[in-house]
């Protein structure tokens, strides 16, 4: 046992490599992409540190080329969920008793492995399985995941260092215990970094975890697990199970030791899980912590004092990067009539140059959407616009799933500010614009605030400082991440802690101390150096 009080190295955001023509990183990630694409991997579950293979092999196909098979995952069932809980329970005591510096060392090493030898592997896997171009993969599966791991180690230390006051003759201490049971991490398809963060954040705080990723992200989830094992994560601390959500949920939510849910995904699924948990409170030893980040209907609001080119650029990047499949993606824009012609002209000029296709071709800005279900849903919204008199498509609108699930970046012009594509999360490359009369700015603020049930991200573009200040105040509950003169996507760990209110989630801010606090159940310890030996108080004399 060492007597030093060690501190985690100060975290710094991982530099984003640019993969420009001729760069060494471009060549090496291309080679790794080709290698992975030409192989057929057999991807196991990981339970209690063992690789688990089953008879049920499910093929994994890149969304941009769905006839190609890059691997199979081994599908599990309820029995694997039960085994995962047993493994998590077995691993709990020694993991919780491990010093936090040793736990941090594992996650910091994992960050270094992703920054170095695993960077190409995790980026190429994300390009292949989630159809991200190299830049989108780099900012997600490399940089954001590295940042989560490094910053969370730092935040963990800040939490542990937060100690109560003591008075004379006593010493008060706060012991940051893990939760009394296991944590269930349920992760979405769209960010490899989120898939990595949801199980590791509770694990860092001494919890053991059952992790269920989205089927369409399993290929890159398995790389995260490989990295964690290589970094020295003990057996059973994180158990990765590929089975249907409701089947795993049925085992997890009926277990007395279920102590927390760390969820990111759609709003309806989260509401259903919360209701299930609420209906089973008598089953549990403790009140489970519920953390969920869910959908969005994120806005760009331009004031008449805005720079039109900055607005159109934010619309294109904010709405169409990663095919609009970011929870933060701009999907409704409010533009003053005075600026519309100019913004429309810039949109037209830029959208003409946007290329769509496989991430293999680095000149493609747009790639495929995640799967056929998503494709059909997005196409359904586009068809709805085509048949409506309240809205029209002014750019894009073509959908083709013959080779991959490709949907053109689509801009809809809505006459009715309550048109369905102004309200509902589409989760695809569809941006709806409503043009407002600049004299009715207060009315438009009201629309922004009340049109959708979500409150995740939003942006105001203006040069007028009074307007910026007023809008920021008036829209204080409309977004958990609010941007001034910037697109509403691309939150960076440690800089813009992420999460929304209303139907968008519990707003526990991934990538911040606030999130890590949810995974600890503090115990206060008071020690008296001078224990009383007479029950009588002086006033009684
Ligand atoms: P999804 O809700 O379809 O799936 C999320 C996860 O829940 C998957 O692992 C899925 O298998 C699982 N699941 C589904 N039904 C379940 C059940 N009954 N029991 C247990 N698990 C179940 O979401 P998705 O399509 O993977 O991701 C897209 C959604 O995630 C969008 O709505 C997006 O806005 C949201 N999202 C939000 C944030 C955020 O930070 N707010 C970040 C990323 C994605």
Coordinates of C-alpha atoms and ligand atoms in Angstrom, one line a residue:
X1 CA 0.0 0.0 0.0
X2 CA 1.4 3.4 -1.0
X3 CA 1.1 6.4 1.2
X4 CA 1.2 9.1 -1.5
X5 CA -1.9 11.1 -2.5
X6 CA -1.7 10.6 -6.2
X7 CA -3.5 12.8 -8.7
X8 CA -4.8 11.9 -12.1
X9 CA -2.9 13.6 -14.9
X10 CA -4.7 16.8 -15.9
X11 CA -6.9 16.0 -18.9
X12 CA -6.5 17.7 -22.2
X13 CA -8.8 17.2 -25.2
X14 CA -7.4 14.8 -27.7
X15 CA -6.3 16.6 -30.9
X16 CA -8.4 15.8 -33.9
X17 CA -6.4 14.5 -36.8
X18 CA -7.4 16.0 -40.1
X19 CA -6.8 13.1 -42.6
X20 CA -5.8 15.5 -45.3
X21 CA -4.5 14.2 -48.6
X22 CA -1.0 12.8 -48.2
X23 CA -1.2 12.5 -44.4
X24 CA 0.1 9.3 -42.9
X25 CA -3.1 8.9 -40.8
X26 CA -5.2 9.0 -44.0
X27 CA -3.2 6.1 -45.6
X28 CA -3.1 4.0 -42.5
X29 CA -6.9 4.3 -41.8
X30 CA -7.6 3.4 -45.4
X31 CA -5.6 0.3 -45.2
X32 CA -7.3 -0.7 -41.9
X33 CA -10.7 0.0 -43.5
X34 CA -10.0 -2.2 -46.5
X35 CA -8.7 -5.0 -44.2
X36 CA -11.8 -5.0 -42.0
X37 CA -14.1 -4.8 -45.0
X38 CA -12.4 -7.8 -46.6
X39 CA -12.7 -10.0 -43.5
X40 CA -15.7 -11.6 -41.9
X41 CA -15.3 -11.4 -38.1
X42 CA -17.0 -13.6 -35.6
X43 CA -17.9 -11.2 -32.7
X44 CA -18.4 -12.8 -29.3
X45 CA -20.2 -11.4 -26.2
X46 CA -18.0 -10.8 -23.2
X47 CA -19.4 -12.2 -19.9
X48 CA -17.2 -12.6 -16.8
X49 CA -14.1 -11.9 -19.0
X50 CA -15.0 -14.9 -21.2
X51 CA -15.7 -14.6 -24.9
X52 CA -19.1 -16.2 -25.5
X53 CA -20.1 -17.6 -28.8
X54 CA -23.6 -18.9 -29.6
X55 CA -25.4 -20.9 -32.3
X56 CA -27.3 -17.8 -33.5
X57 CA -25.0 -15.8 -35.8
X58 CA -26.4 -12.5 -37.0
X59 CA -24.7 -10.9 -40.0
X60 CA -23.3 -7.4 -39.9
X61 CA -23.6 -5.3 -43.1
X62 CA -22.2 -1.9 -43.7
X63 CA -25.2 0.5 -44.2
X64 CA -23.6 2.0 -47.3
X65 CA -23.3 -1.5 -49.0
X66 CA -25.8 -3.8 -47.4
X67 CA -25.0 -6.8 -49.5
X68 CA -21.5 -7.0 -48.0
X69 CA -20.9 -9.0 -44.9
X70 CA -18.2 -7.8 -42.5
X71 CA -18.9 -10.1 -39.7
X72 CA -21.4 -11.9 -37.5
X73 CA -22.3 -11.3 -33.9
X74 CA -23.2 -14.0 -31.6
X75 CA -26.7 -13.3 -30.4
X76 CA -27.5 -14.1 -26.8
X77 CA -30.7 -14.4 -24.8
X78 CA -32.1 -14.1 -21.3
X79 CA -29.7 -16.8 -20.0
X80 CA -26.8 -14.6 -21.0
X81 CA -28.3 -11.6 -19.2
X82 CA -28.6 -13.8 -16.1
X83 CA -24.9 -14.9 -16.5
X84 CA -23.8 -11.3 -16.9
X85 CA -25.6 -10.3 -13.7
X86 CA -23.9 -13.2 -11.9
X87 CA -20.5 -12.1 -13.3
X88 CA -21.1 -8.5 -12.3
X89 CA -22.1 -9.5 -8.8
X90 CA -19.0 -11.7 -8.4
X91 CA -16.6 -9.0 -9.6
X92 CA -18.2 -6.3 -7.5
X93 CA -16.3 -6.6 -4.2
X94 CA -12.8 -6.6 -5.4
X95 CA -13.5 -3.9 -8.0
X96 CA -15.1 -1.6 -5.5
X97 CA -12.2 -2.2 -3.1
X98 CA -9.6 -1.4 -5.8
X99 CA -8.0 2.0 -5.2
X100 CA -9.4 4.6 -7.4
X101 CA -6.0 5.4 -8.8
X102 CA -5.7 1.8 -10.0
X103 CA -9.1 2.0 -11.5
X104 CA -8.2 5.3 -13.2
X105 CA -5.0 3.8 -14.5
X106 CA -7.0 1.2 -16.4
X107 CA -9.2 3.8 -18.1
X108 CA -6.3 6.1 -18.8
X109 CA -4.4 3.3 -20.4
X110 CA -7.6 2.5 -22.5
X111 CA -7.6 6.2 -23.6
X112 CA -3.9 5.9 -24.6
X113 CA -4.5 2.7 -26.5
X114 CA -7.3 4.4 -28.6
X115 CA -5.2 7.4 -29.1
X116 CA -2.4 5.2 -30.4
X117 CA -2.4 1.6 -31.6
X118 CA -6.3 1.2 -31.7
X119 CA -7.1 4.5 -33.4
X120 CA -7.3 3.1 -36.9
X121 CA -9.1 0.0 -35.7
X122 CA -11.9 1.8 -33.9
X123 CA -12.3 4.5 -36.5
X124 CA -12.4 2.0 -39.4
X125 CA -14.9 -0.1 -37.4
X126 CA -17.1 3.0 -36.9
X127 CA -16.9 4.0 -40.6
X128 CA -17.9 0.5 -41.6
X129 CA -20.6 -0.3 -39.1
X130 CA -22.2 3.1 -38.6
X131 CA -21.4 4.6 -42.0
X132 CA -19.5 7.6 -40.8
X133 CA -17.0 9.4 -42.9
X134 CA -13.4 9.5 -41.5
X135 CA -13.9 12.9 -39.8
X136 CA -17.1 11.9 -38.1
X137 CA -15.5 8.7 -37.0
X138 CA -12.4 10.5 -35.7
X139 CA -14.3 13.1 -33.6
X140 CA -16.5 10.3 -32.2
X141 CA -14.8 7.0 -31.7
X142 CA -11.3 8.3 -31.2
X143 CA -11.4 11.8 -29.8
X144 CA -14.7 11.9 -27.8
X145 CA -14.2 8.5 -26.4
X146 CA -10.6 9.3 -25.3
X147 CA -11.9 12.5 -23.8
X148 CA -14.6 10.8 -21.9
X149 CA -12.1 8.3 -20.4
X150 CA -9.5 10.9 -19.4
X151 CA -11.9 13.7 -18.2
X152 CA -14.0 11.3 -16.2
X153 CA -10.9 10.0 -14.3
X154 CA -10.3 13.7 -13.4
X155 CA -13.9 14.3 -12.4
X156 CA -13.9 11.1 -10.3
X157 CA -11.0 12.5 -8.4
X158 CA -12.7 15.9 -7.9
X159 CA -15.7 14.1 -6.5
X160 CA -13.6 12.0 -4.1
X161 CA -11.7 15.1 -3.0
X162 CA -15.0 16.8 -2.0
X163 CA -15.0 16.3 1.8
X164 CA -17.2 17.8 4.5
X165 CA -16.1 20.2 7.3
X166 CA -15.0 18.9 10.6
X167 CA -15.4 20.5 14.0
X168 CA -13.2 20.2 17.0
X169 CA -12.8 16.7 18.3
X170 CA -14.4 15.2 15.2
X171 CA -13.3 14.2 11.8
X172 CA -16.0 14.0 9.1
X173 CA -15.3 12.0 6.0
X174 CA -17.3 11.3 2.8
X175 CA -16.8 7.8 1.5
X176 CA -18.0 7.7 -2.2
X177 CA -19.3 4.1 -2.4
X178 CA -20.5 2.6 -5.7
X179 CA -24.2 1.9 -5.9
X180 CA -25.6 -1.1 -3.9
X181 CA -26.0 -3.5 -6.9
X182 CA -25.2 -3.5 -10.6
X183 CA -25.7 -0.9 -13.3
X184 CA -27.4 -1.5 -16.7
X185 CA -25.9 0.4 -19.6
X186 CA -28.1 0.6 -22.7
X187 CA -26.4 2.3 -25.6
X188 CA -27.5 3.8 -29.0
X189 CA -26.1 3.2 -32.5
X190 CA -25.0 6.6 -33.3
X191 CA -22.0 7.3 -31.2
X192 CA -19.2 4.9 -30.5
X193 CA -18.1 7.3 -27.8
X194 CA -21.4 7.2 -26.0
X195 CA -21.4 3.4 -26.2
X196 CA -18.0 3.5 -24.5
X197 CA -19.0 6.2 -21.9
X198 CA -22.2 4.7 -20.6
X199 CA -20.6 1.5 -19.2
X200 CA -17.3 3.0 -18.3
X201 CA -18.5 6.0 -16.3
X202 CA -20.4 3.9 -13.7
X203 CA -17.5 1.3 -13.7
X204 CA -15.0 4.1 -13.0
X205 CA -16.9 4.9 -9.8
X206 CA -16.6 1.3 -8.6
X207 CA -19.7 -0.2 -10.1
X208 CA -20.0 -3.4 -12.2
X209 CA -22.0 -3.2 -15.3
X210 CA -24.2 -5.2 -17.8
X211 CA -23.8 -3.4 -21.2
X212 CA -26.4 -3.9 -24.0
X213 CA -25.4 -2.0 -27.2
X214 CA -27.6 -1.3 -30.2
X215 CA -27.4 -4.2 -32.7
X216 CA -26.2 -1.8 -35.4
X217 CA -23.2 -0.7 -33.3
X218 CA -22.0 -4.1 -32.0
X219 CA -19.1 -4.2 -34.5
X220 CA -17.5 -1.1 -33.0
X221 CA -18.7 -1.9 -29.5
X222 CA -16.6 -5.0 -29.6
X223 CA -13.5 -3.0 -30.3
X224 CA -14.1 -0.9 -27.2
X225 CA -14.3 -4.1 -25.2
X226 CA -11.0 -5.3 -26.7
X227 CA -9.4 -2.1 -25.7
X228 CA -10.7 -2.3 -22.1
X229 CA -9.5 -5.9 -21.8
X230 CA -6.1 -4.9 -23.2
X231 CA -6.0 -2.1 -20.7
X232 CA -6.4 -4.5 -17.8
X233 CA -10.1 -4.3 -16.9
X234 CA -10.8 -7.2 -14.5
X235 CA -13.2 -9.9 -15.5
X236 CA -16.8 -9.3 -14.9
X237 CA -16.6 -5.5 -14.4
X238 CA -18.2 -4.8 -17.7
X239 CA -20.2 -7.6 -19.3
X240 CA -21.2 -7.0 -23.0
X241 CA -24.4 -8.8 -24.0
X242 CA -26.1 -8.9 -27.4
X243 CA -29.7 -9.8 -26.9
X244 CA -33.0 -8.2 -27.6
X245 CA -33.6 -5.2 -25.3
X246 CA -36.9 -6.4 -23.8
X247 CA -35.4 -9.9 -23.2
X248 CA -32.4 -8.5 -21.3
X249 CA -34.6 -5.9 -19.6
X250 CA -36.9 -8.6 -18.3
X251 CA -34.1 -10.2 -16.4
X252 CA -32.4 -6.9 -15.3
X253 CA -35.5 -5.1 -14.2
X254 CA -36.7 -8.0 -12.1
X255 CA -33.5 -8.3 -10.2
X256 CA -33.2 -7.1 -6.6
X257 CA -29.7 -5.8 -7.2
X258 CA -30.6 -3.6 -10.1
X259 CA -29.2 -0.3 -8.9
X260 CA -29.0 2.0 -11.9
X261 CA -29.8 2.5 -15.6
X262 CA -27.5 4.5 -17.8
X263 CA -29.4 5.0 -21.1
X264 CA -29.0 6.9 -24.3
X265 CA -31.5 6.3 -27.1
X266 CA -35.0 7.3 -28.2
X267 CA -37.5 9.0 -25.9
X268 CA -40.2 6.4 -26.1
X269 CA -37.9 3.6 -25.2
X270 CA -36.6 5.6 -22.2
X271 CA -40.1 6.4 -21.0
X272 CA -41.1 2.7 -21.3
X273 CA -38.0 1.6 -19.3
X274 CA -38.7 4.3 -16.6
X275 CA -42.3 3.0 -16.3
X276 CA -41.1 -0.6 -16.0
X277 CA -38.6 0.4 -13.2
X278 CA -41.3 2.5 -11.4
X279 CA -43.7 -0.5 -11.4
X280 CA -41.1 -2.7 -9.8
X281 CA -39.8 -0.6 -7.0
X282 CA -40.8 -3.3 -4.5
X283 CA -38.4 -5.7 -6.2
X284 CA -35.3 -3.6 -5.6
X285 CA -33.0 -3.3 -2.6
X286 CA -32.6 0.4 -3.3
X287 CA -34.1 3.2 -5.5
X288 CA -32.4 2.7 -8.8
X289 CA -30.6 5.7 -10.3
X290 CA -32.1 6.5 -13.8
X291 CA -30.0 8.5 -16.2
X292 CA -31.2 8.9 -19.7
X293 CA -30.3 11.1 -22.6
X294 CA -32.9 10.9 -25.4
X295 CA -34.2 12.6 -28.5
X296 CA -34.1 16.1 -29.8
X297 CA -35.8 18.5 -32.2
X298 CA -32.9 20.9 -32.3
X299 CA -33.3 24.4 -33.7
X300 CA -31.4 27.1 -35.5
X301 CA -33.0 30.5 -35.0
X302 CA -31.6 33.3 -37.1
X303 CA -32.3 36.9 -36.2
X304 CA -32.3 39.6 -38.9
X305 CA -28.9 40.8 -37.6
X306 CA -27.3 37.4 -38.4
X307 CA -24.6 36.7 -40.9
X308 CA -26.5 34.8 -43.7
X309 CA -23.4 32.8 -44.8
X310 CA -22.7 31.7 -41.2
X311 CA -26.4 30.6 -40.8
X312 CA -26.4 28.6 -44.1
X313 CA -23.1 26.9 -43.1
X314 CA -24.5 26.0 -39.7
X315 CA -27.6 24.6 -41.3
X316 CA -25.6 22.4 -43.6
X317 CA -23.2 21.1 -41.1
X318 CA -25.6 21.1 -38.2
X319 CA -28.4 19.3 -40.1
X320 CA -26.6 16.9 -42.5
X321 CA -23.3 15.8 -40.9
X322 CA -23.6 12.1 -40.1
X323 CA -26.8 12.2 -42.1
X324 CA -28.6 14.1 -39.4
X325 CA -28.4 11.1 -37.1
X326 CA -27.0 13.1 -34.2
X327 CA -29.3 13.7 -31.3
X328 CA -28.1 17.3 -31.5
X329 CA -28.7 17.7 -35.3
X330 CA -30.5 20.8 -36.4
X331 CA -33.8 19.8 -37.8
X332 CA -35.9 23.0 -37.7
X333 CA -34.7 26.4 -38.7
X334 CA -36.5 29.8 -38.2
X335 CA -35.3 32.3 -40.7
X336 CA -36.4 36.0 -41.0
X337 CA -38.0 36.8 -44.4
X338 CA -35.4 39.6 -44.9
X339 CA -32.5 37.1 -44.9
X340 CA -34.2 34.1 -46.6
X341 CA -33.2 34.9 -50.3
X342 CA -29.6 35.2 -49.4
X343 CA -29.5 32.1 -47.1
X344 CA -31.4 30.1 -49.7
X345 CA -28.9 31.1 -52.4
X346 CA -26.0 30.0 -50.2
X347 CA -27.7 26.7 -49.4
X348 CA -28.3 26.1 -53.1
X349 CA -24.7 26.8 -54.0
X350 CA -23.3 24.6 -51.2
X351 CA -25.7 21.7 -51.4
X352 CA -24.9 21.4 -55.2
X353 CA -21.3 20.5 -54.2
X354 CA -22.2 18.0 -51.4
X355 CA -21.3 14.5 -52.4
X356 CA -23.0 11.4 -51.1
X357 CA -21.7 7.8 -51.0
X358 CA -19.5 5.3 -49.2
X359 CA -17.1 6.5 -46.5
X360 CA -14.4 4.7 -48.5
X361 CA -14.3 7.7 -50.8
X362 CA -13.1 10.5 -48.5
X363 CA -14.6 13.2 -50.7
X364 CA -18.1 12.2 -49.6
X365 CA -19.7 14.5 -47.0
X366 CA -22.9 12.4 -46.7
X367 CA -23.0 8.7 -46.2
X368 CA -25.8 6.2 -45.7
X369 CA -28.3 6.2 -42.8
X370 CA -28.0 3.3 -40.3
X371 CA -30.4 0.7 -41.6
X372 CA -33.5 -0.1 -43.5
X373 CA -35.8 0.7 -40.7
X374 CA -34.4 4.2 -40.4
X375 CA -34.4 4.6 -44.1
X376 CA -38.1 3.7 -44.4
X377 CA -39.0 6.0 -41.5
X378 CA -37.2 9.0 -43.0
X379 CA -38.5 8.3 -46.5
X380 CA -42.0 8.1 -44.9
X381 CA -41.6 11.7 -43.7
X382 CA -40.3 12.9 -47.1
X383 CA -43.3 11.3 -48.8
X384 CA -45.5 13.0 -46.3
X385 CA -44.1 16.3 -47.3
X386 CA -44.5 15.6 -51.0
X387 CA -48.2 14.9 -50.5
X388 CA -48.8 17.9 -48.3
X389 CA -49.9 21.4 -49.2
X390 CA -48.5 22.8 -46.0
X391 CA -44.9 22.2 -47.0
X392 CA -42.6 21.6 -50.0
X393 CA -39.2 20.1 -50.6
X394 CA -36.8 22.7 -51.9
X395 CA -33.6 20.6 -51.9
X396 CA -33.0 16.9 -52.1
X397 CA -35.7 14.4 -51.3
X398 CA -34.4 11.4 -53.3
X399 CA -34.0 8.1 -51.4
X400 CA -32.3 5.0 -52.8
X401 CA -31.8 1.8 -50.9
X402 CA -30.6 -0.4 -53.8
X403 CA -27.0 -0.5 -52.7
X404 CA -26.9 1.3 -49.4
X405 CA -29.4 3.4 -47.4
X406 CA -28.9 6.7 -49.1
X407 CA -31.0 9.7 -48.5
X408 CA -30.2 13.1 -50.1
X409 CA -29.8 16.0 -47.7
X410 CA -33.3 17.4 -47.8
X411 CA -34.6 20.9 -47.0
X412 CA -38.3 21.3 -46.5
X413 CA -40.0 24.7 -46.5
X414 CA -43.0 24.7 -44.1
X415 CA -45.8 27.2 -44.4
X416 CA -47.2 26.0 -41.2
X417 CA -44.9 26.3 -38.2
X418 CA -46.7 23.4 -36.6
X419 CA -46.1 21.1 -39.6
X420 CA -45.2 17.6 -38.5
X421 CA -41.5 17.9 -39.6
X422 CA -41.1 21.0 -37.4
X423 CA -42.2 18.9 -34.4
X424 CA -41.1 15.3 -34.5
X425 CA -37.6 13.8 -34.4
X426 CA -36.9 12.3 -37.8
X427 CA -33.3 11.4 -37.1
X428 CA -32.2 11.7 -40.7
X429 CA -30.9 14.3 -43.1
X430 CA -34.1 16.4 -43.2
X431 CA -34.1 20.1 -42.2
X432 CA -37.4 22.0 -42.1
X433 CA -37.3 25.8 -42.5
X434 CA -40.0 28.2 -41.4
X435 CA -39.8 31.8 -42.7
X436 CA -41.0 34.4 -40.2
X437 CA -41.8 38.0 -40.4
X438 CA -38.9 39.8 -38.6
X439 CA -41.4 42.1 -36.9
X440 CA -42.8 39.1 -35.0
X441 CA -39.6 38.0 -33.2
X442 CA -41.4 37.4 -29.9
X443 CA -43.9 35.2 -31.6
X444 CA -41.1 33.1 -33.1
X445 CA -39.4 32.8 -29.8
X446 CA -42.7 31.3 -28.5
X447 CA -42.8 28.9 -31.4
X448 CA -39.2 27.8 -30.9
X449 CA -39.9 27.2 -27.2
X450 CA -43.2 25.3 -27.5
X451 CA -43.4 23.6 -30.9
X452 CA -41.7 20.3 -29.8
X453 CA -41.6 18.3 -26.6
X454 CA -37.8 18.2 -26.7
X455 CA -35.2 20.5 -25.3
X456 CA -31.8 19.2 -26.3
X457 CA -29.8 21.7 -28.4
X458 CA -30.5 25.0 -30.1
X459 CA -28.7 27.9 -31.7
X460 CA -29.3 31.6 -32.1
X461 CA -27.5 33.5 -34.9
X462 CA -27.4 37.3 -34.4
X463 CA -25.0 40.2 -34.2
X464 CA -27.2 42.3 -32.1
X465 CA -26.0 41.8 -28.5
X466 CA -29.3 42.8 -26.9
X467 CA -31.0 40.2 -29.1
X468 CA -28.5 37.5 -28.1
X469 CA -29.0 38.3 -24.5
X470 CA -32.8 38.5 -24.7
X471 CA -33.0 35.3 -26.7
X472 CA -30.7 33.4 -24.4
X473 CA -33.0 34.4 -21.5
X474 CA -36.3 33.7 -23.2
X475 CA -35.2 30.3 -24.4
X476 CA -33.7 29.2 -21.1
X477 CA -35.6 26.0 -21.0
X478 CA -35.7 25.2 -24.7
X479 CA -32.2 23.6 -24.9
X480 CA -29.8 22.0 -22.5
X481 CA -27.0 22.9 -24.9
X482 CA -27.4 26.4 -26.3
X483 CA -25.2 27.9 -29.0
X484 CA -24.6 31.5 -30.0
X485 CA -23.5 31.9 -33.6
X486 CA -22.5 28.3 -33.9
X487 CA -24.1 25.1 -35.1
X488 CA -25.9 23.1 -32.4
X489 CA -23.8 20.0 -32.8
X490 CA -20.3 18.9 -31.9
X491 CA -20.2 19.2 -28.1
X492 CA -16.7 18.6 -26.7
X493 CA -16.1 16.7 -23.4
X494 CA -14.9 19.0 -20.7
X495 CA -16.0 22.1 -22.7
X496 CA -19.7 21.7 -23.5
X497 CA -21.1 19.0 -21.0
X498 CA -24.0 17.5 -22.9
X499 CA -27.7 16.8 -22.2
X500 CA -31.1 18.2 -22.5
X501 CA -34.3 18.8 -20.5
X502 CA -38.0 18.2 -21.1
X503 CA -38.5 15.0 -23.2
X504 CA -34.8 15.0 -24.1
X505 CA -33.6 13.4 -20.9
X506 CA -32.6 13.7 -17.3
X507 CA -29.9 16.3 -18.3
X508 CA -27.2 14.6 -16.2
X509 CA -24.5 16.1 -18.5
X510 CA -22.4 13.3 -20.0
X511 CA -18.7 14.2 -19.8
X512 CA -19.0 16.1 -16.5
X513 CA -18.9 15.6 -12.8
X514 CA -22.7 15.7 -12.6
X515 CA -23.0 12.5 -14.5
X516 CA -20.4 10.7 -12.4
X517 CA -22.2 11.8 -9.2
X518 CA -25.1 9.6 -10.2
X519 CA -23.0 6.5 -9.9
X520 CA -22.0 6.9 -6.3
X521 CA -24.0 6.5 -3.1
X522 CA -22.0 8.5 -0.6
X523 CA -21.6 7.3 3.0
X524 CA -20.7 9.9 5.6
X525 CA -18.4 8.8 8.4
X526 CA -18.2 10.8 11.6
X527 CA -15.5 10.0 14.0
X528 CA -15.5 11.4 17.5
X529 CA -12.0 11.8 19.1
X530 CA -13.5 12.5 22.5
X531 CA -16.6 10.3 23.0
X532 CA -18.9 11.7 25.7
X533 CA -19.0 9.6 28.9
X534 CA -21.9 11.4 30.7
X535 CA -25.4 11.5 29.2
X536 CA -26.3 14.8 31.1
X537 CA -26.0 18.1 29.3
X538 CA -24.7 21.3 31.1
X539 CA -28.1 23.0 30.9
X540 CA -29.5 20.3 33.1
X541 CA -27.3 21.4 36.0
Ligands
LIG1 P1 -33.2 3.3 -29.6 O1 -34.1 3.9 -28.5 O2 -33.9 2.6 -30.7 O3 -32.2 2.2 -28.9 C1 -31.4 2.6 -27.9 C2 -31.0 1.3 -27.1 O4 -32.1 0.8 -26.4 C3 -30.5 0.2 -28.0 O5 -29.5 -0.5 -27.4 C4 -31.8 -0.7 -28.1 O6 -31.5 -2.0 -28.4 C5 -32.3 -0.5 -26.7 N1 -33.7 -0.9 -26.5 C6 -34.7 -0.7 -27.3 N2 -35.9 -1.1 -26.7 C7 -35.5 -1.6 -25.5 C8 -36.2 -2.3 -24.5 N3 -37.5 -2.4 -24.5 N4 -35.5 -2.7 -23.4 C9 -34.2 -2.5 -23.3 N5 -33.5 -1.9 -24.3 C10 -34.1 -1.5 -25.4 O7 -32.3 4.5 -30.1 P2 -31.2 4.4 -31.3 O8 -31.9 4.4 -32.6 O9 -30.1 3.5 -31.1 O10 -30.5 5.9 -31.1 C11 -31.1 7.0 -31.6 C12 -31.9 7.8 -30.6 O11 -30.9 8.1 -29.5 C13 -32.4 9.1 -31.1 O12 -33.6 9.4 -30.5 C14 -31.4 10.1 -30.5 O13 -31.9 11.4 -30.4 C15 -31.0 9.5 -29.2 N6 -29.7 9.9 -28.8 C16 -29.7 10.9 -27.8 C17 -28.5 11.4 -27.3 C18 -28.4 12.4 -26.2 O14 -27.3 12.6 -25.6 N7 -29.5 13.0 -25.9 C19 -27.3 10.9 -27.9 C20 -27.3 10.0 -28.9 C21 -28.6 9.5 -29.3

